[in-house]
Amino acid sequence: MNILITGGASDIAFAIAKSRSQMGDAIYITSSNQASLEKTINTYRQQGLEVFGIVYDFNTAAQSIDAFNQLNDTPIHAIVFNAFTRMKRFRKFHEWSMDDFHGYADNNIRGHLEITHRFLPQMIEQQYGRLVLVSSVSAVTGTSRYGAYCMAKAALEGFFTNLAVEYSKDNILSNVLRLGLMKTSRTKLFWQKKDYQDKVNRIIPQGHMGTPEHVAHAIEPLLAKKCYMTGSIVNVSGGLPLVSSVE
Ligand SMILES: NC(=O)c1ccc[n+]([C@@H]2O[C@H](COP(=O)([O-])OP(=O)(O)OC[C@H]3O[C@@H](n4cnc5c(N)ncnc54)[C@H](OP(=O)(O)O)[C@@H]3O)[C@@H](O)[C@H]2O)c1
């Protein structure tokens, strides 16, 4: 199977790529710019993983979508929508300019729509596709000063649910992985602090944060040929948004 994973530099993308390539899949990744792509491909190579990389930037999605033409007629069987722009500043809604708030959400949404639009005709023709959105429990719980992120993830969940309605008869299955608090480089700022760890460990029903390997494990059934899941929302969160209330 040929799998496209967006946001190849992410620890979560790497864990999925590693486990799927061990299963014999060919991996295609994206990076938001050339420097990041080269660095990422080198990192993968150092870990013994050969991947094909494409520069695709959500902020210029309508133009950079043409980069996928490099693939020519290579059939893509599955897409893991993992890339997402990091929030640079954490602000309440009224502290954002309308252009910045809308721009953040719109670019992330457009980035997903362009890829889906680009690959659906091919998937319809081959009567095979596995689409997985990497979302967040924040889409349903909200998170302080993360409004634009929560809004964009929630909108995309709606879109991916609708893809399940429209394309499952073509054997193009669309599902959502809703992640909780995962230990990645993006969240290291928080989890490297013991106080933070202690606080979240008390709340998470399983008692600890997740890892990229947990996501790689959870995605397996959604990428399987015999998958009978579509339109599903799968929590990979140690139980969140349920919370533990005992010490
Ligand atoms: N970590 C968590 O606790 C957590 C929780 C819930 C959901 N998630 C979701 O899991 C996914 C991966 O998270 P992560 O923690 O591994 O995040 P991360 O380290 O910030 O990785 C994000 C990826 O998105 C790419 N990206 C950023 N801006 C982009 C743009 N403008 N255009 C195209 N690609 C862009 C980055 O590529 P470049 O480096 O090439 O720019 C990077 O590979 C995200 O969708 C995130 O929302 C994570």
mmCIF file of N, CA and C in Angstrom, residues 104-225:
data_model
loop_
_atom_site.group_PDB
_atom_site.id
_atom_site.type_symbol
_atom_site.label_atom_id
_atom_site.label_comp_id
_atom_site.label_asym_id
_atom_site.label_seq_id
_atom_site.Cartn_x
_atom_site.Cartn_y
_atom_site.Cartn_z
ATOM 1 N N TYR A 104 -5.857 31.592 10.351
ATOM 2 C CA TYR A 104 -5.309 30.341 10.909
ATOM 3 C C TYR A 104 -6.249 29.171 10.593
ATOM 4 N N ALA A 105 -7.523 29.363 10.915
ATOM 5 C CA ALA A 105 -8.486 28.267 10.717
ATOM 6 C C ALA A 105 -8.645 27.954 9.234
ATOM 7 N N ASP A 106 -8.775 29.001 8.438
ATOM 8 C CA ASP A 106 -9.039 28.796 7.012
ATOM 9 C C ASP A 106 -7.873 28.097 6.323
ATOM 10 N N ASN A 107 -6.636 28.495 6.632
ATOM 11 C CA ASN A 107 -5.489 27.859 5.976
ATOM 12 C C ASN A 107 -5.398 26.378 6.328
ATOM 13 N N ASN A 108 -5.661 26.064 7.578
ATOM 14 C CA ASN A 108 -5.604 24.647 7.961
ATOM 15 C C ASN A 108 -6.722 23.849 7.295
ATOM 16 N N ILE A 109 -7.897 24.432 7.231
ATOM 17 C CA ILE A 109 -9.010 23.721 6.578
ATOM 18 C C ILE A 109 -8.724 23.571 5.080
ATOM 19 N N ARG A 110 -8.339 24.658 4.451
ATOM 20 C CA ARG A 110 -8.067 24.611 3.009
ATOM 21 C C ARG A 110 -6.965 23.588 2.690
ATOM 22 N N GLY A 111 -5.959 23.541 3.565
ATOM 23 C CA GLY A 111 -4.870 22.582 3.369
ATOM 24 C C GLY A 111 -5.379 21.157 3.283
ATOM 25 N N HIS A 112 -6.372 20.818 4.090
ATOM 26 C CA HIS A 112 -6.959 19.469 4.064
ATOM 27 C C HIS A 112 -7.862 19.272 2.845
ATOM 28 N N LEU A 113 -8.647 20.311 2.534
ATOM 29 C CA LEU A 113 -9.597 20.183 1.416
ATOM 30 C C LEU A 113 -8.874 19.982 0.089
ATOM 31 N N GLU A 114 -7.792 20.737 -0.112
ATOM 32 C CA GLU A 114 -7.078 20.641 -1.399
ATOM 33 C C GLU A 114 -6.564 19.217 -1.633
ATOM 34 N N ILE A 115 -5.990 18.629 -0.606
ATOM 35 C CA ILE A 115 -5.444 17.265 -0.783
ATOM 36 C C ILE A 115 -6.574 16.284 -1.060
ATOM 37 N N THR A 116 -7.647 16.398 -0.297
ATOM 38 C CA THR A 116 -8.766 15.473 -0.471
ATOM 39 C C THR A 116 -9.322 15.593 -1.894
ATOM 40 N N HIS A 117 -9.484 16.826 -2.343
ATOM 41 C CA HIS A 117 -10.017 17.092 -3.686
ATOM 42 C C HIS A 117 -9.074 16.555 -4.749
ATOM 43 N N ARG A 118 -7.788 16.644 -4.494
ATOM 44 C CA ARG A 118 -6.773 16.194 -5.457
ATOM 45 C C ARG A 118 -6.798 14.665 -5.613
ATOM 46 N N PHE A 119 -6.987 13.941 -4.499
ATOM 47 C CA PHE A 119 -6.825 12.485 -4.563
ATOM 48 C C PHE A 119 -8.131 11.698 -4.678
ATOM 49 N N LEU A 120 -9.264 12.327 -4.393
ATOM 50 C CA LEU A 120 -10.527 11.553 -4.462
ATOM 51 C C LEU A 120 -10.806 10.948 -5.848
ATOM 52 N N PRO A 121 -10.624 11.704 -6.943
ATOM 53 C CA PRO A 121 -10.921 11.088 -8.247
ATOM 54 C C PRO A 121 -10.114 9.810 -8.480
ATOM 55 N N GLN A 122 -8.823 9.852 -8.101
ATOM 56 C CA GLN A 122 -7.979 8.656 -8.256
ATOM 57 C C GLN A 122 -8.499 7.509 -7.394
ATOM 58 N N MET A 123 -8.912 7.836 -6.168
ATOM 59 C CA MET A 123 -9.406 6.793 -5.254
ATOM 60 C C MET A 123 -10.735 6.211 -5.749
ATOM 61 N N ILE A 124 -11.563 7.054 -6.342
ATOM 62 C CA ILE A 124 -12.835 6.561 -6.888
ATOM 63 C C ILE A 124 -12.532 5.585 -8.034
ATOM 64 N N GLU A 125 -11.580 5.989 -8.867
ATOM 65 C CA GLU A 125 -11.236 5.126 -10.006
ATOM 66 C C GLU A 125 -10.691 3.774 -9.539
ATOM 67 N N GLN A 126 -9.838 3.809 -8.527
ATOM 68 C CA GLN A 126 -9.257 2.536 -8.048
ATOM 69 C C GLN A 126 -10.180 1.815 -7.061
ATOM 70 N N GLN A 127 -11.306 2.498 -6.710
ATOM 71 C CA GLN A 127 -12.267 1.916 -5.756
ATOM 72 C C GLN A 127 -11.560 1.474 -4.478
ATOM 73 N N TYR A 128 -10.713 2.354 -3.987
ATOM 74 C CA TYR A 128 -10.010 2.078 -2.733
ATOM 75 C C TYR A 128 -9.461 3.370 -2.148
ATOM 76 N N GLY A 129 -9.697 3.576 -0.883
ATOM 77 C CA GLY A 129 -9.102 4.722 -0.194
ATOM 78 C C GLY A 129 -9.328 4.613 1.300
ATOM 79 N N ARG A 130 -8.331 5.005 2.046
ATOM 80 C CA ARG A 130 -8.461 5.066 3.507
ATOM 81 C C ARG A 130 -8.035 6.474 3.917
ATOM 82 N N LEU A 131 -8.970 7.235 4.482
ATOM 83 C CA LEU A 131 -8.688 8.619 4.883
ATOM 84 C C LEU A 131 -8.786 8.701 6.397
ATOM 85 N N VAL A 132 -7.748 9.210 7.029
ATOM 86 C CA VAL A 132 -7.775 9.327 8.489
ATOM 87 C C VAL A 132 -7.379 10.753 8.887
ATOM 88 N N LEU A 133 -8.283 11.403 9.585
ATOM 89 C CA LEU A 133 -7.990 12.743 10.122
ATOM 90 C C LEU A 133 -7.426 12.596 11.531
ATOM 91 N N VAL A 134 -6.268 13.192 11.767
ATOM 92 C CA VAL A 134 -5.728 13.228 13.124
ATOM 93 C C VAL A 134 -6.300 14.479 13.795
ATOM 94 N N SER A 135 -7.291 14.262 14.642
ATOM 95 C CA SER A 135 -7.961 15.388 15.296
ATOM 96 C C SER A 135 -7.593 15.408 16.787
ATOM 97 N N SER A 136 -8.387 16.109 17.536
ATOM 98 C CA SER A 136 -8.044 16.333 18.942
ATOM 99 C C SER A 136 -9.314 16.343 19.793
ATOM 100 N N VAL A 137 -9.192 15.892 21.027
ATOM 101 C CA VAL A 137 -10.347 15.999 21.926
ATOM 102 C C VAL A 137 -10.752 17.470 22.104
ATOM 103 N N SER A 138 -9.820 18.367 21.821
ATOM 104 C CA SER A 138 -10.139 19.801 21.914
ATOM 105 C C SER A 138 -11.288 20.193 20.995
ATOM 106 N N ALA A 139 -11.515 19.404 19.950
ATOM 107 C CA ALA A 139 -12.609 19.719 19.021
ATOM 108 C C ALA A 139 -13.955 19.661 19.730
ATOM 109 N N VAL A 140 -14.026 18.858 20.815
ATOM 110 C CA VAL A 140 -15.306 18.763 21.532
ATOM 111 C C VAL A 140 -15.259 19.314 22.955
ATOM 112 N N THR A 141 -14.051 19.458 23.490
ATOM 113 C CA THR A 141 -13.975 19.968 24.866
ATOM 114 C C THR A 141 -13.619 21.449 24.914
ATOM 115 N N GLY A 142 -12.996 21.956 23.814
ATOM 116 C CA GLY A 142 -12.417 23.295 23.871
ATOM 117 C C GLY A 142 -11.135 23.263 24.689
ATOM 118 N N THR A 143 -10.273 24.232 24.466
ATOM 119 C CA THR A 143 -9.036 24.373 25.247
ATOM 120 C C THR A 143 -8.739 25.858 25.357
ATOM 121 N N SER A 144 -8.361 26.280 26.559
ATOM 122 C CA SER A 144 -8.135 27.715 26.785
ATOM 123 C C SER A 144 -7.157 28.304 25.772
ATOM 124 N N ARG A 145 -7.524 29.400 25.194
ATOM 125 C CA ARG A 145 -6.692 30.173 24.264
ATOM 126 C C ARG A 145 -6.308 29.388 23.007
ATOM 127 N N TYR A 146 -7.126 28.422 22.653
ATOM 128 C CA TYR A 146 -6.882 27.572 21.483
ATOM 129 C C TYR A 146 -8.072 27.608 20.533
ATOM 130 N N GLY A 147 -8.818 28.717 20.563
ATOM 131 C CA GLY A 147 -10.098 28.765 19.837
ATOM 132 C C GLY A 147 -10.000 28.445 18.357
ATOM 133 N N ALA A 148 -9.011 29.037 17.684
ATOM 134 C CA ALA A 148 -8.922 28.844 16.227
ATOM 135 C C ALA A 148 -8.604 27.384 15.910
ATOM 136 N N TYR A 149 -7.779 26.784 16.752
ATOM 137 C CA TYR A 149 -7.411 25.364 16.580
ATOM 138 C C TYR A 149 -8.643 24.486 16.774
ATOM 139 N N CYS A 150 -9.369 24.726 17.875
ATOM 140 C CA CYS A 150 -10.560 23.906 18.170
ATOM 141 C C CYS A 150 -11.598 24.034 17.058
ATOM 142 N N MET A 151 -11.767 25.251 16.579
ATOM 143 C CA MET A 151 -12.766 25.485 15.530
ATOM 144 C C MET A 151 -12.376 24.748 14.254
ATOM 145 N N ALA A 152 -11.107 24.833 13.882
ATOM 146 C CA ALA A 152 -10.667 24.187 12.631
ATOM 147 C C ALA A 152 -10.779 22.668 12.738
ATOM 148 N N LYS A 153 -10.383 22.110 13.895
ATOM 149 C CA LYS A 153 -10.470 20.644 14.049
ATOM 150 C C LYS A 153 -11.932 20.195 14.012
ATOM 151 N N ALA A 154 -12.806 20.957 14.666
ATOM 152 C CA ALA A 154 -14.227 20.574 14.690
ATOM 153 C C ALA A 154 -14.813 20.636 13.284
ATOM 154 N N ALA A 155 -14.449 21.657 12.532
ATOM 155 C CA ALA A 155 -14.953 21.779 11.152
ATOM 156 C C ALA A 155 -14.467 20.599 10.318
ATOM 157 N N LEU A 156 -13.209 20.242 10.489
ATOM 158 C CA LEU A 156 -12.654 19.129 9.704
ATOM 159 C C LEU A 156 -13.301 17.802 10.098
ATOM 160 N N GLU A 157 -13.609 17.643 11.378
ATOM 161 C CA GLU A 157 -14.313 16.418 11.788
ATOM 162 C C GLU A 157 -15.650 16.307 11.046
ATOM 163 N N GLY A 158 -16.339 17.426 10.934
ATOM 164 C CA GLY A 158 -17.611 17.424 10.198
ATOM 165 C C GLY A 158 -17.393 17.040 8.742
ATOM 166 N N PHE A 159 -16.351 17.593 8.163
ATOM 167 C CA PHE A 159 -16.045 17.306 6.756
ATOM 168 C C PHE A 159 -15.704 15.822 6.556
ATOM 169 N N PHE A 160 -14.858 15.288 7.426
ATOM 170 C CA PHE A 160 -14.460 13.876 7.266
ATOM 171 C C PHE A 160 -15.624 12.921 7.532
ATOM 172 N N THR A 161 -16.530 13.323 8.400
ATOM 173 C CA THR A 161 -17.733 12.514 8.619
ATOM 174 C C THR A 161 -18.576 12.505 7.347
ATOM 175 N N ASN A 162 -18.651 13.679 6.717
ATOM 176 C CA ASN A 162 -19.442 13.739 5.486
ATOM 177 C C ASN A 162 -18.795 12.950 4.353
ATOM 178 N N LEU A 163 -17.466 12.924 4.314
ATOM 179 C CA LEU A 163 -16.792 12.109 3.298
ATOM 180 C C LEU A 163 -17.201 10.651 3.452
ATOM 181 N N ALA A 164 -17.355 10.217 4.713
ATOM 182 C CA ALA A 164 -17.767 8.826 4.962
ATOM 183 C C ALA A 164 -19.145 8.565 4.352
ATOM 184 N N VAL A 165 -20.042 9.536 4.492
ATOM 185 C CA VAL A 165 -21.388 9.388 3.929
ATOM 186 C C VAL A 165 -21.318 9.313 2.405
ATOM 187 N N GLU A 166 -20.491 10.164 1.829
ATOM 188 C CA GLU A 166 -20.515 10.304 0.366
ATOM 189 C C GLU A 166 -19.694 9.270 -0.389
ATOM 190 N N TYR A 167 -18.629 8.732 0.228
ATOM 191 C CA TYR A 167 -17.695 7.918 -0.557
ATOM 192 C C TYR A 167 -17.495 6.479 -0.070
ATOM 193 N N SER A 168 -18.146 6.092 1.014
ATOM 194 C CA SER A 168 -17.888 4.741 1.529
ATOM 195 C C SER A 168 -18.302 3.653 0.533
ATOM 196 N N LYS A 169 -19.324 3.922 -0.262
ATOM 197 C CA LYS A 169 -19.737 2.921 -1.265
ATOM 198 C C LYS A 169 -18.656 2.710 -2.330
ATOM 199 N N ASP A 170 -17.750 3.686 -2.445
ATOM 200 C CA ASP A 170 -16.610 3.533 -3.364
ATOM 201 C C ASP A 170 -15.420 2.892 -2.653
ATOM 202 N N ASN A 171 -15.678 2.332 -1.475
ATOM 203 C CA ASN A 171 -14.603 1.731 -0.675
ATOM 204 C C ASN A 171 -13.549 2.768 -0.264
ATOM 205 N N ILE A 172 -14.018 4.006 -0.142
ATOM 206 C CA ILE A 172 -13.144 5.067 0.391
ATOM 207 C C ILE A 172 -13.697 5.371 1.786
ATOM 208 N N LEU A 173 -12.980 4.918 2.786
ATOM 209 C CA LEU A 173 -13.465 4.988 4.164
ATOM 210 C C LEU A 173 -12.788 6.154 4.876
ATOM 211 N N SER A 174 -13.582 6.900 5.603
ATOM 212 C CA SER A 174 -13.075 8.112 6.246
ATOM 213 C C SER A 174 -13.334 8.037 7.745
ATOM 214 N N ASN A 175 -12.291 8.188 8.521
ATOM 215 C CA ASN A 175 -12.414 8.085 9.979
ATOM 216 C C ASN A 175 -11.570 9.148 10.663
ATOM 217 N N VAL A 176 -11.864 9.334 11.939
ATOM 218 C CA VAL A 176 -11.185 10.379 12.716
ATOM 219 C C VAL A 176 -10.528 9.761 13.949
ATOM 220 N N LEU A 177 -9.267 10.094 14.169
ATOM 221 C CA LEU A 177 -8.600 9.748 15.434
ATOM 222 C C LEU A 177 -8.571 11.014 16.266
ATOM 223 N N ARG A 178 -9.196 10.961 17.421
ATOM 224 C CA ARG A 178 -9.226 12.137 18.298
ATOM 225 C C ARG A 178 -8.192 11.937 19.399
ATOM 226 N N LEU A 179 -7.099 12.676 19.320
ATOM 227 C CA LEU A 179 -6.010 12.486 20.281
ATOM 228 C C LEU A 179 -6.219 13.302 21.543
ATOM 229 N N GLY A 180 -5.696 12.741 22.648
ATOM 230 C CA GLY A 180 -5.670 13.477 23.909
ATOM 231 C C GLY A 180 -4.321 14.164 24.059
ATOM 232 N N LEU A 181 -3.742 14.064 25.234
ATOM 233 C CA LEU A 181 -2.460 14.730 25.498
ATOM 234 C C LEU A 181 -1.324 13.770 25.163
ATOM 235 N N MET A 182 -0.593 14.085 24.092
ATOM 236 C CA MET A 182 0.457 13.198 23.609
ATOM 237 C C MET A 182 1.829 13.836 23.807
ATOM 238 N N LYS A 183 2.809 13.019 24.111
ATOM 239 C CA LYS A 183 4.176 13.527 24.267
ATOM 240 C C LYS A 183 4.837 13.630 22.899
ATOM 241 N N THR A 184 4.858 14.844 22.359
ATOM 242 C CA THR A 184 5.572 15.082 21.098
ATOM 243 C C THR A 184 6.436 16.322 21.281
ATOM 244 N N SER A 185 7.219 16.638 20.262
ATOM 245 C CA SER A 185 8.084 17.825 20.393
ATOM 246 C C SER A 185 7.235 19.092 20.519
ATOM 247 N N ARG A 186 6.034 19.066 19.915
ATOM 248 C CA ARG A 186 5.161 20.244 19.990
ATOM 249 C C ARG A 186 4.706 20.538 21.411
ATOM 250 N N THR A 187 4.483 19.495 22.180
ATOM 251 C CA THR A 187 3.946 19.689 23.527
ATOM 252 C C THR A 187 5.031 19.586 24.613
ATOM 253 N N LYS A 188 6.287 19.437 24.161
ATOM 254 C CA LYS A 188 7.379 19.236 25.121
ATOM 255 C C LYS A 188 7.481 20.385 26.127
ATOM 256 N N LEU A 189 7.208 21.580 25.599
ATOM 257 C CA LEU A 189 7.198 22.782 26.446
ATOM 258 C C LEU A 189 6.408 22.540 27.743
ATOM 259 N N PHE A 190 5.317 21.791 27.632
ATOM 260 C CA PHE A 190 4.460 21.522 28.787
ATOM 261 C C PHE A 190 4.930 20.283 29.554
ATOM 262 N N TRP A 191 5.073 19.145 28.832
ATOM 263 C CA TRP A 191 5.270 17.888 29.558
ATOM 264 C C TRP A 191 6.660 17.728 30.157
ATOM 265 N N GLN A 192 7.588 18.596 29.765
ATOM 266 C CA GLN A 192 8.907 18.489 30.412
ATOM 267 C C GLN A 192 8.866 19.044 31.845
ATOM 268 N N LYS A 193 7.764 19.734 32.184
ATOM 269 C CA LYS A 193 7.636 20.255 33.553
ATOM 270 C C LYS A 193 6.944 19.215 34.421
ATOM 271 N N LYS A 194 7.571 18.878 35.531
ATOM 272 C CA LYS A 194 7.031 17.826 36.406
ATOM 273 C C LYS A 194 5.637 18.187 36.936
ATOM 274 N N ASP A 195 5.465 19.462 37.277
ATOM 275 C CA ASP A 195 4.163 19.907 37.807
ATOM 276 C C ASP A 195 3.038 19.623 36.822
ATOM 277 N N TYR A 196 3.334 19.908 35.548
ATOM 278 C CA TYR A 196 2.325 19.690 34.505
ATOM 279 C C TYR A 196 2.002 18.202 34.405
ATOM 280 N N GLN A 197 3.062 17.395 34.361
ATOM 281 C CA GLN A 197 2.870 15.935 34.269
ATOM 282 C C GLN A 197 2.024 15.428 35.431
ATOM 283 N N ASP A 198 2.376 15.870 36.625
ATOM 284 C CA ASP A 198 1.646 15.399 37.815
ATOM 285 C C ASP A 198 0.178 15.776 37.708
ATOM 286 N N LYS A 199 -0.066 17.005 37.235
ATOM 287 C CA LYS A 199 -1.448 17.503 37.147
ATOM 288 C C LYS A 199 -2.243 16.678 36.127
ATOM 289 N N VAL A 200 -1.685 16.491 34.929
ATOM 290 C CA VAL A 200 -2.473 15.781 33.901
ATOM 291 C C VAL A 200 -2.592 14.289 34.220
ATOM 292 N N ASN A 201 -1.567 13.741 34.847
ATOM 293 C CA ASN A 201 -1.637 12.305 35.188
ATOM 294 C C ASN A 201 -2.773 12.013 36.173
ATOM 295 N N ARG A 202 -3.064 13.014 37.010
ATOM 296 C CA ARG A 202 -4.169 12.832 37.970
ATOM 297 C C ARG A 202 -5.530 12.819 37.254
ATOM 298 N N ILE A 203 -5.597 13.549 36.149
ATOM 299 C CA ILE A 203 -6.890 13.711 35.454
ATOM 300 C C ILE A 203 -7.148 12.606 34.416
ATOM 301 N N ILE A 204 -6.107 12.222 33.675
ATOM 302 C CA ILE A 204 -6.285 11.240 32.589
ATOM 303 C C ILE A 204 -6.664 9.882 33.195
ATOM 304 N N PRO A 205 -7.791 9.290 32.778
ATOM 305 C CA PRO A 205 -8.195 8.012 33.380
ATOM 306 C C PRO A 205 -7.107 6.940 33.371
ATOM 307 N N GLN A 206 -6.315 6.838 32.298
ATOM 308 C CA GLN A 206 -5.250 5.829 32.288
ATOM 309 C C GLN A 206 -4.027 6.271 33.084
ATOM 310 N N GLY A 207 -4.005 7.521 33.524
ATOM 311 C CA GLY A 207 -2.968 7.972 34.459
ATOM 312 C C GLY A 207 -1.679 8.457 33.842
ATOM 313 N N HIS A 208 -1.634 8.565 32.514
ATOM 314 C CA HIS A 208 -0.400 9.067 31.890
ATOM 315 C C HIS A 208 -0.695 9.582 30.487
ATOM 316 N N MET A 209 0.215 10.426 29.981
ATOM 317 C CA MET A 209 0.067 10.958 28.623
ATOM 318 C C MET A 209 0.329 9.859 27.592
ATOM 319 N N GLY A 210 -0.128 10.128 26.366
ATOM 320 C CA GLY A 210 0.095 9.164 25.287
ATOM 321 C C GLY A 210 1.398 9.430 24.558
ATOM 322 N N THR A 211 1.776 8.496 23.701
ATOM 323 C CA THR A 211 3.001 8.637 22.910
ATOM 324 C C THR A 211 2.650 8.481 21.425
ATOM 325 N N PRO A 212 3.556 8.899 20.545
ATOM 326 C CA PRO A 212 3.310 8.699 19.108
ATOM 327 C C PRO A 212 3.046 7.227 18.761
ATOM 328 N N GLU A 213 3.680 6.322 19.490
ATOM 329 C CA GLU A 213 3.487 4.881 19.212
ATOM 330 C C GLU A 213 2.048 4.457 19.507
ATOM 331 N N HIS A 214 1.424 5.087 20.496
ATOM 332 C CA HIS A 214 0.015 4.778 20.760
ATOM 333 C C HIS A 214 -0.854 5.134 19.545
ATOM 334 N N VAL A 215 -0.512 6.237 18.885
ATOM 335 C CA VAL A 215 -1.291 6.652 17.712
ATOM 336 C C VAL A 215 -1.047 5.665 16.563
ATOM 337 N N ALA A 216 0.225 5.293 16.383
ATOM 338 C CA ALA A 216 0.555 4.338 15.311
ATOM 339 C C ALA A 216 -0.199 3.021 15.516
ATOM 340 N N HIS A 217 -0.360 2.626 16.751
ATOM 341 C CA HIS A 217 -1.080 1.386 17.055
ATOM 342 C C HIS A 217 -2.577 1.550 16.762
ATOM 343 N N ALA A 218 -3.123 2.695 17.178
ATOM 344 C CA ALA A 218 -4.573 2.907 17.049
ATOM 345 C C ALA A 218 -5.033 3.069 15.605
ATOM 346 N N ILE A 219 -4.119 3.509 14.744
ATOM 347 C CA ILE A 219 -4.539 3.781 13.358
ATOM 348 C C ILE A 219 -4.673 2.489 12.537
ATOM 349 N N GLU A 220 -4.064 1.418 13.027
ATOM 350 C CA GLU A 220 -4.020 0.162 12.239
ATOM 351 C C GLU A 220 -5.365 -0.280 11.684
ATOM 352 N N PRO A 221 -6.404 -0.431 12.527
ATOM 353 C CA PRO A 221 -7.669 -0.922 11.963
ATOM 354 C C PRO A 221 -8.276 0.012 10.917
ATOM 355 N N LEU A 222 -7.951 1.297 11.022
ATOM 356 C CA LEU A 222 -8.541 2.262 10.077
ATOM 357 C C LEU A 222 -7.856 2.221 8.719
ATOM 358 N N LEU A 223 -6.649 1.655 8.679
ATOM 359 C CA LEU A 223 -5.919 1.545 7.411
ATOM 360 C C LEU A 223 -6.048 0.146 6.809
ATOM 361 N N ALA A 224 -6.688 -0.741 7.538
ATOM 362 C CA ALA A 224 -6.728 -2.151 7.098
ATOM 363 C C ALA A 224 -7.614 -2.349 5.875
ATOM 364 N N LYS A 225 -7.227 -3.309 5.049
ATOM 365 C CA LYS A 225 -8.027 -3.632 3.853
ATOM 366 C C LYS A 225 -9.423 -4.094 4.251
#
